[in-house]
Short mmCIF file of C-alpha atoms in Angstrom, two decimals:
data_model
loop_
_atom_site.label_atom_id
_atom_site.label_comp_id
_atom_site.label_asym_id
_atom_site.label_seq_id
_atom_site.Cartn_x
_atom_site.Cartn_y
_atom_site.Cartn_z
CA MET A 1 24.25 -15.20 18.97
CA SER A 2 22.37 -18.40 19.38
CA ASN A 3 18.80 -17.16 19.11
CA SER A 4 16.67 -14.08 18.72
CA SER A 5 15.83 -13.78 22.40
CA SER A 6 19.38 -12.72 23.22
CA PHE A 7 19.29 -10.11 20.48
CA ASP A 8 19.11 -6.43 21.43
CA GLY A 9 18.47 -4.70 18.12
CA PHE A 10 19.30 -4.12 14.49
CA LEU A 11 21.19 -1.59 12.41
CA LEU A 12 19.18 -0.38 9.42
CA LEU A 13 20.78 0.50 6.10
CA PRO A 14 21.33 4.27 5.70
CA PHE A 15 20.69 5.96 2.38
CA SER A 16 24.13 7.50 2.64
CA ASP A 17 27.07 7.78 5.03
CA THR A 18 27.66 11.41 4.01
CA ARG A 19 26.05 13.92 6.37
CA GLU A 20 24.95 16.27 3.57
CA LEU A 21 23.24 13.43 1.68
CA GLN A 22 21.59 12.25 4.89
CA LEU A 23 20.05 15.70 5.34
CA LEU A 24 19.00 15.70 1.68
CA HIS A 25 17.31 12.33 2.21
CA PHE A 26 15.54 13.78 5.25
CA LEU A 27 14.23 16.76 3.26
CA ILE A 28 13.09 14.61 0.30
CA PHE A 29 11.27 12.14 2.54
CA LEU A 30 9.78 15.02 4.53
CA ALA A 31 8.35 16.54 1.33
CA ILE A 32 7.03 13.15 0.17
CA TYR A 33 5.47 12.41 3.56
CA LEU A 34 3.78 15.81 3.84
CA ALA A 35 2.44 15.46 0.29
CA ALA A 36 1.03 12.00 1.06
CA LEU A 37 -0.40 13.22 4.37
CA LEU A 38 -2.09 16.22 2.77
CA ALA A 39 -3.41 14.43 -0.32
CA ASN A 40 -4.84 11.42 1.51
CA SER A 41 -6.31 13.62 4.26
CA LEU A 42 -8.06 15.74 1.64
CA ILE A 43 -9.58 12.66 0.01
CA ILE A 44 -10.71 11.28 3.38
CA THR A 45 -12.24 14.63 4.32
CA ALA A 46 -13.96 14.99 0.95
CA ILE A 47 -15.52 11.52 1.10
CA VAL A 48 -16.65 11.90 4.70
CA CYS A 49 -18.10 15.42 4.29
CA ASP A 50 -19.72 15.21 0.84
CA HIS A 51 -22.88 13.08 0.90
CA HIS A 52 -22.69 12.68 -2.90
CA LEU A 53 -19.60 10.53 -2.32
CA HIS A 54 -21.31 8.15 0.10
CA THR A 55 -21.26 5.29 -2.41
CA PRO A 56 -19.48 1.90 -2.38
CA MET A 57 -16.72 3.08 -4.73
CA TYR A 58 -15.79 6.02 -2.53
CA PHE A 59 -16.22 3.98 0.64
CA PHE A 60 -13.48 1.63 -0.55
CA LEU A 61 -11.38 4.60 -1.70
CA LEU A 62 -11.74 5.98 1.84
CA ASN A 63 -10.38 2.72 3.21
CA LEU A 64 -7.53 2.82 0.70
CA SER A 65 -6.53 6.34 1.74
CA ILE A 66 -6.55 5.40 5.43
CA LEU A 67 -4.35 2.39 4.70
CA ASP A 68 -2.01 4.53 2.59
CA LEU A 69 -1.61 6.94 5.48
CA GLY A 70 -0.93 4.07 7.86
CA SER A 71 1.66 2.33 5.68
CA ILE A 72 3.71 5.42 4.86
CA SER A 73 3.55 6.66 8.47
CA THR A 74 4.99 3.36 9.69
CA ILE A 75 8.32 3.62 7.86
CA VAL A 76 8.97 7.14 6.54
CA PRO A 77 9.07 9.12 9.83
CA ARG A 78 11.40 6.49 11.33
CA SER A 79 13.69 6.74 8.30
CA MET A 80 13.63 10.53 8.46
CA ALA A 81 14.61 10.47 12.14
CA SER A 82 17.40 8.04 11.36
CA SER A 83 18.90 10.40 8.77
CA LEU A 84 18.36 13.53 10.84
CA TRP A 85 19.98 12.15 14.00
CA ASN A 86 22.39 9.82 12.18
CA ASN A 87 21.10 6.89 14.22
CA ARG A 88 20.68 3.56 12.42
CA ALA A 89 19.75 1.51 15.48
CA ILE A 90 16.27 0.05 16.02
CA SER A 91 15.34 -2.20 18.91
CA TYR A 92 14.31 -5.81 18.44
CA VAL A 93 10.77 -5.06 19.63
CA GLY A 94 10.65 -1.88 17.54
CA CYS A 95 11.68 -3.80 14.43
CA ALA A 96 9.05 -6.47 15.03
CA ALA A 97 6.40 -3.81 15.64
CA GLN A 98 7.34 -1.92 12.49
CA MET A 99 7.21 -5.08 10.40
CA PHE A 100 3.84 -6.09 11.84
CA VAL A 101 2.18 -2.69 11.36
CA PHE A 102 3.60 -2.19 7.87
CA LEU A 103 2.56 -5.68 6.74
CA PHE A 104 -0.88 -5.12 8.22
CA PHE A 105 -1.47 -1.91 6.26
CA ILE A 106 0.16 -3.03 3.01
CA SER A 107 -1.59 -6.41 2.86
CA ALA A 108 -4.97 -4.94 3.85
CA GLU A 109 -4.46 -2.39 1.07
CA TYR A 110 -3.97 -5.17 -1.46
CA PHE A 111 -7.14 -6.91 -0.30
CA VAL A 112 -9.04 -3.61 -0.54
CA LEU A 113 -7.73 -3.14 -4.09
CA THR A 114 -9.08 -6.61 -4.89
CA VAL A 115 -12.49 -5.69 -3.49
CA MET A 116 -12.42 -2.46 -5.51
CA ALA A 117 -11.98 -4.54 -8.68
CA TYR A 118 -15.15 -6.41 -7.74
CA ASP A 119 -16.92 -3.08 -7.21
CA ARG A 120 -15.91 -1.92 -10.70
CA TYR A 121 -17.00 -5.25 -12.20
CA VAL A 122 -20.47 -5.11 -10.65
CA ALA A 123 -20.91 -1.42 -11.52
CA ILE A 124 -20.19 -1.96 -15.22
CA CYS A 125 -21.08 -5.57 -15.94
CA ARG A 126 -24.07 -5.99 -13.61
CA PRO A 127 -25.39 -2.46 -12.98
CA LEU A 128 -28.96 -3.60 -12.26
CA HIS A 129 -27.72 -5.70 -9.33
CA TYR A 130 -25.31 -3.07 -7.97
CA GLY A 131 -27.53 -1.95 -5.11
CA THR A 132 -28.18 -5.56 -4.09
CA LEU A 133 -24.64 -6.93 -4.33
CA LEU A 134 -22.95 -3.84 -2.91
CA GLY A 135 -25.31 -2.54 -0.30
CA SER A 136 -23.97 -0.69 2.72
CA ARG A 137 -23.89 -3.82 4.88
CA ALA A 138 -22.10 -5.85 2.20
CA CYS A 139 -19.52 -3.10 1.73
CA VAL A 140 -18.78 -2.92 5.46
CA LYS A 141 -18.41 -6.71 5.60
CA MET A 142 -16.00 -6.78 2.64
CA ALA A 143 -13.92 -3.96 4.10
CA ALA A 144 -13.87 -5.69 7.49
CA VAL A 145 -12.71 -8.94 5.87
CA ALA A 146 -9.92 -7.06 4.07
CA TRP A 147 -8.72 -5.41 7.30
CA ALA A 148 -8.99 -8.65 9.28
CA SER A 149 -7.13 -10.59 6.58
CA GLY A 150 -4.36 -8.00 6.67
CA PHE A 151 -4.13 -8.32 10.44
CA LEU A 152 -3.90 -12.13 10.33
CA TYR A 153 -1.39 -12.01 7.47
CA ALA A 154 0.84 -9.58 9.37
CA LEU A 155 0.54 -11.53 12.62
CA LEU A 156 1.44 -14.80 10.93
CA HIS A 157 4.47 -13.48 9.07
CA THR A 158 5.83 -11.35 11.90
CA GLY A 159 5.44 -14.08 14.49
CA ASN A 160 7.06 -16.65 12.25
CA THR A 161 9.92 -14.39 11.13
CA PHE A 162 10.91 -13.32 14.63
CA SER A 163 10.66 -16.84 16.02
CA ILE A 164 13.55 -17.90 13.77
CA PRO A 165 17.02 -17.85 15.42
CA LEU A 166 19.36 -15.18 14.05
CA CYS A 167 22.98 -16.09 13.41
CA GLN A 168 24.23 -13.65 10.76
CA GLY A 169 24.80 -10.41 12.67
CA ASN A 170 22.44 -7.48 13.11
CA LYS A 171 22.87 -5.34 9.97
CA VAL A 172 19.62 -5.15 7.98
CA GLU A 173 20.32 -4.20 4.36
CA GLN A 174 17.15 -2.13 4.08
CA PHE A 175 15.93 1.22 5.48
CA PHE A 176 13.12 -0.51 7.37
CA CYS A 177 12.47 -3.98 8.79
CA GLU A 178 11.52 -6.04 5.73
CA ILE A 179 11.01 -9.81 5.80
CA PRO A 180 13.59 -10.84 3.14
CA HIS A 181 16.37 -8.88 4.84
CA ILE A 182 15.56 -10.17 8.31
CA LEU A 183 15.64 -13.70 6.87
CA LYS A 184 19.17 -13.07 5.59
CA LEU A 185 20.24 -12.84 9.23
CA SER A 186 18.65 -16.16 10.19
CA CYS A 187 20.35 -19.50 10.63
CA SER A 188 20.38 -21.23 7.26
CA HIS A 189 18.55 -24.36 8.40
CA PHE A 190 15.66 -22.40 9.98
CA TYR A 191 14.69 -19.82 7.34
CA LEU A 192 12.95 -22.34 5.06
CA ARG A 193 9.91 -22.23 7.33
CA GLU A 194 9.29 -18.58 6.52
CA VAL A 195 10.19 -19.10 2.86
CA GLY A 196 7.41 -21.68 2.66
CA LEU A 197 5.02 -19.16 4.18
CA ILE A 198 6.12 -16.54 1.65
CA VAL A 199 5.43 -19.00 -1.18
CA PHE A 200 1.94 -19.63 0.21
CA SER A 201 1.39 -15.87 0.49
CA ALA A 202 2.62 -15.40 -3.07
CA CYS A 203 0.04 -17.95 -4.24
CA LEU A 204 -2.68 -16.08 -2.33
CA ALA A 205 -1.54 -12.76 -3.78
CA PHE A 206 -1.48 -14.28 -7.26
CA GLY A 207 -5.04 -15.53 -6.72
CA CYS A 208 -6.16 -11.99 -5.89
CA PHE A 209 -4.25 -10.66 -8.89
CA LEU A 210 -5.88 -13.26 -11.14
CA PHE A 211 -9.29 -12.22 -9.82
CA ILE A 212 -8.47 -8.59 -10.66
CA VAL A 213 -7.29 -9.52 -14.15
CA VAL A 214 -10.39 -11.63 -14.89
CA SER A 215 -12.61 -8.83 -13.55
CA TYR A 216 -10.99 -6.29 -15.86
CA VAL A 217 -11.19 -8.58 -18.87
CA GLN A 218 -14.95 -8.74 -18.30
CA ILE A 219 -15.07 -4.99 -17.65
CA PHE A 220 -13.27 -4.05 -20.86
CA ARG A 221 -15.42 -6.45 -22.88
CA ALA A 222 -18.51 -4.75 -21.47
CA VAL A 223 -17.11 -1.24 -21.99
CA LEU A 224 -16.27 -1.88 -25.65
CA ARG A 225 -19.91 -2.88 -26.22
CA ILE A 226 -21.19 0.49 -24.93
CA PRO A 227 -22.55 2.31 -28.01
CA SER A 228 -21.95 5.90 -26.90
CA GLU A 229 -18.46 7.36 -26.78
CA GLN A 230 -19.38 9.36 -23.67
CA GLY A 231 -20.45 6.17 -21.88
CA ARG A 232 -17.18 4.43 -22.76
CA HIS A 233 -15.20 7.46 -21.59
CA LYS A 234 -17.04 7.51 -18.25
CA ALA A 235 -16.45 3.79 -17.73
CA PHE A 236 -12.76 4.04 -18.54
CA SER A 237 -12.42 7.06 -16.26
CA MET A 238 -13.82 4.99 -13.42
CA CYS A 239 -11.63 1.94 -14.05
CA LEU A 240 -8.25 3.18 -15.30
CA PRO A 241 -7.11 4.86 -12.04
CA HIS A 242 -7.71 1.65 -10.11
CA LEU A 243 -5.90 -0.40 -12.76
CA VAL A 244 -2.89 1.94 -12.65
CA VAL A 245 -2.71 1.76 -8.85
CA VAL A 246 -2.94 -2.05 -8.86
CA SER A 247 -0.27 -2.37 -11.56
CA LEU A 248 2.15 -0.07 -9.72
CA PHE A 249 1.63 -1.83 -6.41
CA VAL A 250 1.76 -5.42 -7.66
CA SER A 251 4.72 -5.00 -10.03
CA THR A 252 7.02 -3.28 -7.52
CA ALA A 253 6.07 -5.30 -4.42
CA GLY A 254 6.07 -8.58 -6.32
CA PHE A 255 9.50 -7.99 -7.78
CA ALA A 256 10.88 -6.84 -4.41
CA TYR A 257 9.81 -10.06 -2.66
CA LEU A 258 10.18 -12.59 -5.48
CA LYS A 259 13.28 -11.44 -7.37
CA PRO A 260 16.17 -13.95 -7.58
CA PRO A 261 18.83 -13.52 -4.86
CA SER A 262 21.49 -13.35 -7.58
CA ILE A 263 20.33 -9.89 -8.67
CA SER A 264 19.83 -8.52 -5.17
CA SER A 265 21.93 -5.50 -4.21
CA PRO A 266 21.46 -2.70 -1.62
CA PRO A 267 20.81 0.06 -4.22
CA LEU A 268 18.26 -2.09 -6.10
CA ASP A 269 16.57 -3.21 -2.88
CA LEU A 270 16.34 0.38 -1.62
CA THR A 271 14.85 1.55 -4.91
CA LEU A 272 12.25 -1.23 -5.01
CA ALA A 273 11.32 -0.64 -1.38
CA VAL A 274 10.73 3.06 -2.05
CA LEU A 275 8.69 2.23 -5.16
CA TYR A 276 6.26 -0.11 -3.40
CA SER A 277 6.16 1.39 0.10
CA VAL A 278 6.59 5.15 -0.32
CA LEU A 279 5.51 6.00 -3.86
CA PRO A 280 1.96 4.47 -3.97
CA PRO A 281 0.60 6.30 -0.89
CA THR A 282 1.86 9.54 -2.41
CA VAL A 283 0.60 9.14 -5.98
CA ASN A 284 -2.62 7.19 -5.32
CA PRO A 285 -4.63 10.31 -4.38
CA LEU A 286 -3.34 12.07 -7.49
CA ILE A 287 -4.22 9.14 -9.75
CA TYR A 288 -7.74 8.83 -8.36
CA SER A 289 -8.51 12.56 -8.37
CA LEU A 290 -7.19 13.47 -11.84
CA ARG A 291 -9.91 11.64 -13.81
CA ASN A 292 -12.71 11.84 -11.25
CA LYS A 293 -15.00 14.85 -11.66
CA GLU A 294 -17.06 14.15 -8.53
CA LEU A 295 -13.98 13.89 -6.33
CA LYS A 296 -12.41 16.99 -7.88
CA GLU A 297 -15.61 18.93 -7.26
CA ALA A 298 -15.72 17.80 -3.62
CA LEU A 299 -12.06 18.77 -3.15
CA ARG A 300 -12.74 22.13 -4.78
CA LYS A 301 -15.53 22.77 -2.27
CA ILE A 302 -13.25 21.91 0.64
CA LEU A 303 -10.47 24.16 -0.59
CA HIS A 304 -12.98 26.95 -1.17
CA CYS A 305 -14.28 26.60 2.39
CA VAL A 306 -10.72 26.72 3.73
CA GLN A 307 -9.86 29.83 1.72
CA TYR A 308 -13.18 31.62 2.34
CA PRO A 309 -14.59 30.40 5.67
CA LYS A 310 -18.05 31.55 6.63
CA GLN A 311 -17.97 34.52 8.91
#
């Protein structure tokens, strides 16, 4: 094929060629998806319905849960259908749409995580200015910038990736349309354009990561100066879940996109993709709710209302 315009579609990588294992993959992904759907929906409902949670920290957590739902819903149901119906094919337009939507949600999530680090920094290091620096209007603006940045990032990468001629067949060695594996199908003298864009994006992502690291260095310095043990415990309870989520997301996604080609293999690529695209949306609600008394109390009220509705 000479260029992408004459291309009809792609064949995604199955988790297994054995029918029994395909059905097992379907059931495992179904359980993971339902768990992510339920957990994130509960957090969204709790934050929206409980006025005690109408604060900047929970506003950004609300955005994070919405983005988690969006990212996992973009790839997991399609993969489940592929295993259930034993159909690996995805259209050219469908692949481009999946890549765009997934990149939009996943990059916006990273920008929201960066903003959440700033929220933690102001709350602990500059508490007297918290209401001024993180008022409702400022929070909406920061969230809007994160979502808009994710949209532009996804548009730029998707447009650039699918404008490159494809010369290496149509088999994508991944269970969804991921940039590195689409680039493997491109003509060798064209893919450098997208590689340059990935390097620029990696620098931007590293800048956000550096901001998060510097913020937490300042946070931990401030926390260790708190005289009361209860105050230190409360501060750590507020910060540690966010730090765990950021570490999980950055380490798996960064390694998936920046690992040397020499160590790339389908099993490793599949594992990394699951770790950064499927696992975080499922475990994020658990991480944030385990050490958060206010959120646990709001969830308890919701579950109580569901079990014992007013007559």
